[in-house]
Coordinates of C-alpha atoms in Angstrom, one line a residue:
F1 CA -0.7 -15.0 -10.6
L2 CA -0.4 -11.7 -8.8
V3 CA -2.9 -12.7 -6.1
E4 CA -1.0 -15.9 -5.3
A5 CA 2.3 -14.0 -5.4
K6 CA 1.0 -11.3 -3.0
N7 CA -0.3 -13.8 -0.5
S8 CA 3.0 -15.6 -0.4
M9 CA 5.4 -14.3 2.3
R10 CA 8.4 -14.9 0.1
I11 CA 9.2 -14.7 -3.6
P12 CA 7.1 -17.6 -5.0
D13 CA 8.9 -20.5 -6.6
F14 CA 6.7 -20.4 -9.7
I15 CA 8.3 -17.0 -10.7
K16 CA 10.9 -18.2 -13.2
T17 CA 11.3 -15.6 -16.0
D18 CA 12.5 -12.0 -15.9
E19 CA 9.1 -10.9 -17.1
E20 CA 7.4 -12.7 -14.2
L21 CA 9.8 -11.1 -11.7
R22 CA 9.2 -7.7 -13.2
A23 CA 5.5 -8.1 -12.8
Y24 CA 5.9 -9.3 -9.2
L25 CA 8.1 -6.3 -8.2
A26 CA 5.7 -3.9 -10.0
M27 CA 2.8 -5.4 -8.0
M28 CA 4.8 -5.2 -4.7
L29 CA 5.6 -1.5 -5.4
A30 CA 1.9 -0.8 -6.2
C31 CA 0.7 -2.6 -3.0
E32 CA 3.5 -1.9 -0.5
G33 CA 5.9 0.7 -1.9
Y34 CA 5.9 4.3 -3.2
I35 CA 7.8 6.7 -5.5
T36 CA 8.7 10.2 -4.2
W37 CA 11.2 13.0 -4.6
S38 CA 12.3 15.7 -2.2
A39 CA 14.7 18.6 -1.7
R40 CA 18.4 17.8 -1.2
N41 CA 20.6 19.9 1.1
K42 CA 17.6 22.1 1.9
E43 CA 19.3 23.3 5.1
K44 CA 22.5 24.3 3.4
T45 CA 21.4 26.2 0.4
D46 CA 18.4 28.3 -0.8
K47 CA 18.5 26.6 -4.2
P48 CA 18.3 22.9 -3.4
T49 CA 18.3 20.2 -6.0
T50 CA 16.0 17.2 -6.2
E51 CA 16.6 13.6 -5.1
F52 CA 14.4 10.7 -6.0
D53 CA 13.5 7.6 -4.1
V54 CA 11.8 4.4 -5.1
V55 CA 10.6 2.1 -2.3
I56 CA 10.0 -1.3 -3.8
L57 CA 8.2 -2.6 -0.7
T58 CA 7.6 -2.0 3.0
N59 CA 7.0 -5.2 4.9
T60 CA 7.2 -6.7 8.4
N61 CA 8.6 -9.9 6.9
E62 CA 12.4 -9.4 7.0
I63 CA 13.0 -12.6 5.0
L64 CA 10.9 -11.4 2.1
V65 CA 12.6 -8.0 2.2
S66 CA 16.0 -9.7 2.2
E67 CA 15.1 -12.0 -0.7
V68 CA 13.9 -9.0 -2.9
E69 CA 17.1 -7.2 -1.9
D70 CA 19.3 -10.1 -3.1
V71 CA 17.4 -10.3 -6.4
L72 CA 17.8 -6.6 -7.1
R73 CA 21.5 -6.8 -6.3
R74 CA 21.8 -9.7 -8.8
Y75 CA 20.3 -7.3 -11.4
G76 CA 22.9 -4.7 -10.7
Y77 CA 21.0 -2.4 -8.3
V78 CA 22.3 -1.2 -4.9
P79 CA 19.2 -1.1 -2.7
S80 CA 19.3 -0.2 1.0
K81 CA 17.2 -2.0 3.6
T82 CA 16.2 0.3 6.5
L83 CA 13.9 0.2 9.5
Y84 CA 10.6 1.9 8.5
S85 CA 8.7 1.6 11.8
D86 CA 9.4 0.0 15.2
M87 CA 7.1 -2.0 17.4
G88 CA 4.6 -0.1 19.5
N89 CA 4.1 2.8 17.1
V90 CA 0.7 4.3 16.7
A91 CA -0.3 4.7 13.0
R92 CA -3.3 4.8 10.7
D93 CA -4.1 2.6 7.7
R94 CA -5.2 3.8 4.3
Y95 CA -8.8 4.0 5.5
G96 CA -7.9 6.1 8.5
R97 CA -8.3 3.4 11.1
R98 CA -5.9 3.7 14.1
Y99 CA -3.7 0.7 15.0
V100 CA -0.6 -0.1 17.0
T101 CA 2.3 -1.8 15.3
T102 CA 3.3 -5.2 16.8
K103 CA 6.2 -5.9 14.5
R104 CA 9.1 -4.0 13.0
A105 CA 8.6 -3.0 9.4
Y106 CA 11.4 -2.7 6.9
R107 CA 11.6 -0.9 3.6
L108 CA 13.8 -1.5 0.5
L109 CA 14.8 1.7 -1.2
V110 CA 16.5 2.5 -4.5
G111 CA 17.9 6.0 -4.3
R112 CA 20.8 6.4 -6.7
R113 CA 19.6 8.7 -9.5
E114 CA 20.7 6.5 -12.4
E115 CA 19.3 3.4 -10.7
V116 CA 16.0 5.1 -10.0
Q117 CA 15.6 5.9 -13.7
K118 CA 16.6 2.4 -14.7
V119 CA 14.3 0.6 -12.3
L120 CA 11.3 2.8 -13.2
R121 CA 11.8 2.0 -16.9
W122 CA 12.3 -1.7 -16.2
L123 CA 9.2 -2.1 -13.9
G124 CA 7.0 -0.5 -16.5
P125 CA 3.3 0.4 -15.8
L126 CA 2.2 -0.1 -12.2
P127 CA -1.1 -1.7 -11.3
H128 CA -2.0 1.4 -9.2
P129 CA -3.3 4.5 -11.0
M130 CA -1.8 7.2 -8.7
K131 CA 1.6 5.4 -8.2
E132 CA 1.8 5.0 -12.0
V133 CA 1.4 8.8 -12.3
Y134 CA 4.3 9.3 -9.9
R135 CA 6.4 6.9 -12.0
I136 CA 5.6 8.7 -15.2
W137 CA 6.4 12.1 -13.8
A138 CA 9.6 10.9 -12.1
L139 CA 10.8 9.5 -15.4
R140 CA 9.8 12.6 -17.3
L141 CA 11.7 14.9 -14.9
L142 CA 14.8 12.7 -15.0
E143 CA 14.8 12.3 -18.8
Q144 CA 14.3 16.0 -19.4
A145 CA 17.2 16.9 -17.1
N146 CA 19.4 14.4 -19.0
G147 CA 21.9 14.1 -16.1
R148 CA 21.8 17.7 -15.1
P149 CA 20.7 18.8 -11.5
I150 CA 17.0 19.3 -11.1
R151 CA 16.1 22.4 -9.2
W152 CA 13.6 21.7 -6.4
V153 CA 11.5 24.7 -7.4
E154 CA 10.9 22.9 -10.7
A155 CA 10.0 19.6 -9.2
Q156 CA 8.1 20.8 -6.1
K157 CA 5.0 22.1 -7.9
I158 CA 4.5 18.8 -9.6
K159 CA 5.1 16.9 -6.4
D160 CA 2.7 19.0 -4.4
Y161 CA 0.0 18.7 -7.0
L162 CA 0.4 14.9 -7.2
D163 CA 0.3 14.6 -3.4
E164 CA -3.0 16.6 -3.4
L165 CA -4.5 14.3 -6.0
Y166 CA -3.3 11.2 -4.0
E167 CA -4.9 12.5 -0.8
K168 CA -8.2 13.1 -2.7
S169 CA -8.1 9.6 -4.1
V170 CA -7.5 8.1 -0.7
E171 CA -10.4 10.0 0.8
T172 CA -12.6 8.9 -2.0
G173 CA -11.5 5.3 -1.3
R174 CA -12.4 5.7 2.3
C175 CA -15.8 7.0 1.5
R176 CA -16.5 4.1 -0.9
A177 CA -15.2 1.6 1.6
K178 CA -17.5 3.0 4.3
I179 CA -20.5 2.9 2.0
F180 CA -19.7 -0.7 1.0
F181 CA -19.1 -1.7 4.7
E182 CA -22.5 -0.2 5.8
K183 CA -24.3 -2.0 2.9
V184 CA -22.8 -5.4 3.8
Q185 CA -23.3 -4.8 7.5
H186 CA -27.0 -4.1 6.9
E187 CA -27.3 -7.3 4.9
M188 CA -25.7 -9.3 7.7
N189 CA -27.8 -7.5 10.4
T190 CA -31.0 -8.4 8.5
A191 CA -29.9 -12.1 8.0
N192 CA -29.7 -11.7 4.2
M193 CA -26.0 -12.5 4.4
V194 CA -24.1 -14.8 6.8
D195 CA -20.9 -13.4 8.4
R196 CA -18.5 -16.2 7.7
R197 CA -15.3 -14.4 8.8
P198 CA -13.3 -15.7 11.7
L199 CA -15.1 -15.2 15.1
K200 CA -13.0 -12.2 16.3
A201 CA -13.4 -10.5 12.9
Q202 CA -17.2 -10.8 12.8
T203 CA -19.3 -7.6 13.1
A204 CA -22.8 -9.0 12.7
P205 CA -24.9 -9.1 15.8
T206 CA -25.0 -12.4 17.7
Q207 CA -28.3 -11.5 19.4
L208 CA -31.2 -12.2 17.1
T209 CA -34.6 -10.8 18.1
Y210 CA -37.9 -12.3 17.1
T211 CA -41.5 -12.3 18.4
L212 CA -43.5 -15.4 19.3
N213 CA -47.3 -14.9 19.1
D214 CA -48.6 -17.7 21.4
K215 CA -50.2 -17.9 24.8
Q216 CA -47.0 -18.7 26.7
T217 CA -45.2 -15.5 25.6
S218 CA -48.2 -13.3 25.1
G219 CA -46.5 -11.7 22.1
K220 CA -43.4 -10.7 24.1
E221 CA -40.1 -10.1 22.4
V222 CA -37.7 -13.1 22.8
R223 CA -33.9 -12.9 22.3
H224 CA -32.1 -15.8 20.9
K225 CA -28.3 -16.1 21.0
S226 CA -26.8 -17.4 17.8
Y227 CA -23.3 -18.9 17.6
E228 CA -23.2 -19.5 13.9

């Protein structure tokens, strides 16, 4: 269900119930969104309070972002759609690979404090361990404050610690991805696995080397170009 929903570039028609919609939005937040909090009025006071943001998704498909925005408005939220990144920006993906953006990316943000608390409760557990930790701590801070301002000095320590854990988890993911890639690459290089990805995405060598032990070649190394 979630794989089909993620691959669709709009809210799929097979999502009918509130529970299915909740699961879809929780999946989108886990894959393309984030939860954060920061200091408010930091430049104007030495005792800033804390503001919370929930980004439901960040996507280059403006139609998808607009559809999700309309759905959230029907549920009583007031999200804001803003430009997240423009075309031509240099960025890095979660594995540290450099790329240049070719499309504008938009994000859908819920920022009102009462709406943040409401949407985090409604979405429930997120299918992403670290983002679920952010959700739990954001709810905990908001519920403990019970409507009172939350001093940034109270929330900053938690935020910094979670950010550190998140960076460690990303680095661990990069290391595991590199090990897995090198293993698969070796399998393809030694012809134990066929690279069936699209031609421009293939990384297996196209030059296969083998030795013919006959009188014509005198045991010389022969290169054969494979187009498979």
